[in-house]
Amino acid sequence: MQAKGAHPSFTSRLAFIIVTAGSAIGLGNIWGFTYVAGANGGGGFVLIYLLALAFVAGPAFMAELLIGRMGKASPPNAMKTLREGAKARLPWQGVAWMGLVSTILVLSFYAVIAGQGMYYGLVALQGGFEGWAEDAVVGLDASFRDAPLMMAFWSAAFMAATAAIVSFDIRTGLEGAGKVLMPILFLMLIGLVVYAGQIGDMSSAVDFLFGFHDMQFGPRLFLDAVGQAFFTLGVGVGGIMTYGSYMGDDVNMPRATFWILAADLFVALAAGLAIFPLVFASGVDAAAGPGLVFMTLPLIFSDLPGGAFVAFAFFLLLTFAAVTSSISLLSPTVARLEEAGFRRGPSAAVMAFTVVVVSLLTIMSFADWRDFYPLAAIGLDGMTPFALIREGVSNIVMPFSGLAYCVIIGWALKRGDVRAALPMKEGGLFTLWYGVMRFVAPAAIAALFIGAMLG
Ligand code: PHE
């Protein structure tokens, strides 16, 4: 039990690691990583992605956790407390509020994609996909995207599940969901990799992901790799900050971060090793784009032994991964509403409803607004509202907030306070870490922005 009125915390170190890894591991690892790696030709992209994780997104992730741990409140109030302590003049809370708006924007497309995953799981459960031809699979995706009401229904179903979990206190809801869903997710994923190794073309997949073949290191690849690194860790919108505030005092943050990053990386690579062997064995194009998991996998499952069952397992996996992330996206606004005196249940319900309303932008982008480019006049031609939301958050808001977090930890707060909060001993390792936080990560993010502007 916790003292009433005290800021809540997870029950143990392991619980913190599991729940935070659950936030990091999501659609980004399975749906996102595979299609972006596929579209960028594999090996070289994976290398840049690893470097971006280690030196840019990883440090920003630690900075966000640390702000949560030191501020012990919802993102706007955590930022406010730290800003007052540092006597800084810049409006740090602005970064936090931008993050809260972004959580709703991310959820608005996350719910639609996860909803499609749930729907496909149901189709698989009914014995679907078995013996389907290509036009049937493509047709299913097309008919789903042509039916706004259907998409809205599944998005709402997904958000209802998310809100139900978040409405409990954090130990019952967030922690309970993570402890149940994450082990199942790992087991299913390992099972799928073994299955893909037996049925598919594993050596081509390994060569594609880790081999060095003729690659194009253009600005697009860098932007995609860094954006993917930020999105997959979920840095820059306040979800991680909120979980950082629930971190027990006994958690060794550097060590916990190591395990969370390792788990996130493991799931992305394992998803690649589960999906690409099947892709290569079937002759489907690895560069098929965002539809990779919806348009190609059912086709592959359709003529595999036990395909319907494997398809069901895969889409269930996708849904579980999505839920443990969406609860971290709904948590910051709910935490802020709680501070304003509202109860968790109604707060979660209201925010989930808001998400469903905003998700109509993505739903319409997939349906009647396929050719509607609202910002074409300022040069963003060809981008639907969905594309603007997805790329605006991953490629602009997240790196910008990451930059702000690193500068706050590296420059605005006192070195001794930061070291004590980690906690880390004074010495070579801390000096190295602090140097990355002060110089390497901010410089890399700034270079990315300048590069993107010039490109
Ligand atoms: N990291 C999650 C994923 O890879 C998405 C996410 C973004 C989670 C922002 C929390 C905050 O799917």
PDB file of C-alpha atoms and ligand atoms in Angstrom, residues 22-29 103 106 110 228 230-235 237-240 264 321 325-326 328-329 398, ligand 1:
ATOM      1  CA  GLY A  22       5.641  -2.151 -22.874  1.00  0.00           C
ATOM      2  CA  SER A  23       5.327   1.521 -23.766  1.00  0.00           C
ATOM      3  CA  ALA A  24       8.387   1.414 -26.008  1.00  0.00           C
ATOM      4  CA  ILE A  25       7.446  -1.846 -27.712  1.00  0.00           C
ATOM      5  CA  GLY A  26       4.462  -1.218 -29.943  1.00  0.00           C
ATOM      6  CA  LEU A  27       3.179  -0.842 -33.466  1.00  0.00           C
ATOM      7  CA  GLY A  28       6.418   1.033 -34.137  1.00  0.00           C
ATOM      8  CA  ASN A  29       8.444  -2.150 -33.688  1.00  0.00           C
ATOM      9  CA  THR A 103      -0.135  12.097 -27.311  1.00  0.00           C
ATOM     10  CA  VAL A 106      -0.328   9.822 -31.975  1.00  0.00           C
ATOM     11  CA  TYR A 110      -2.425   4.444 -33.487  1.00  0.00           C
ATOM     12  CA  GLN A 228      12.014   5.544 -36.233  1.00  0.00           C
ATOM     13  CA  PHE A 230      12.404   8.319 -31.540  1.00  0.00           C
ATOM     14  CA  PHE A 231       9.048   6.781 -32.301  1.00  0.00           C
ATOM     15  CA  THR A 232      10.006   3.300 -31.187  1.00  0.00           C
ATOM     16  CA  LEU A 233      11.222   4.539 -27.806  1.00  0.00           C
ATOM     17  CA  GLY A 234       8.247   6.886 -27.581  1.00  0.00           C
ATOM     18  CA  VAL A 235      10.453   9.813 -26.594  1.00  0.00           C
ATOM     19  CA  VAL A 237       5.452  13.348 -25.889  1.00  0.00           C
ATOM     20  CA  GLY A 238       5.460  12.872 -22.117  1.00  0.00           C
ATOM     21  CA  GLY A 239       4.448   9.217 -21.794  1.00  0.00           C
ATOM     22  CA  ILE A 240       7.940   8.245 -20.698  1.00  0.00           C
ATOM     23  CA  ASP A 264      12.788  -2.765 -27.592  1.00  0.00           C
ATOM     24  CA  ALA A 321       1.922  -4.562 -28.344  1.00  0.00           C
ATOM     25  CA  SER A 325       1.855   1.516 -25.715  1.00  0.00           C
ATOM     26  CA  SER A 326      -1.496   3.254 -25.966  1.00  0.00           C
ATOM     27  CA  SER A 328       1.291   5.099 -21.858  1.00  0.00           C
ATOM     28  CA  LEU A 329      -0.021   7.615 -24.382  1.00  0.00           C
ATOM     29  CA  MET A 398       9.636  14.197 -30.931  1.00  0.00           C
TER      30      MET A 398
HETATM   31  N1  PHE B   1       6.899   3.460 -28.827  1.00  0.00           N
HETATM   32  C1  PHE B   1       5.618   3.126 -29.352  1.00  0.00           C
HETATM   33  C2  PHE B   1       5.780   2.243 -30.588  1.00  0.00           C
HETATM   34  O1  PHE B   1       6.866   1.926 -30.995  1.00  0.00           O
HETATM   35  C3  PHE B   1       4.808   4.354 -29.686  1.00  0.00           C
HETATM   36  C4  PHE B   1       4.775   5.402 -28.636  1.00  0.00           C
HETATM   37  C5  PHE B   1       4.958   6.716 -28.980  1.00  0.00           C
HETATM   38  C6  PHE B   1       4.572   5.086 -27.291  1.00  0.00           C
HETATM   39  C7  PHE B   1       4.963   7.710 -28.031  1.00  0.00           C
HETATM   40  C8  PHE B   1       4.592   6.088 -26.314  1.00  0.00           C
HETATM   41  C9  PHE B   1       4.792   7.400 -26.689  1.00  0.00           C
HETATM   42  O2  PHE B   1       4.834   1.834 -31.183  1.00  0.00           O
END
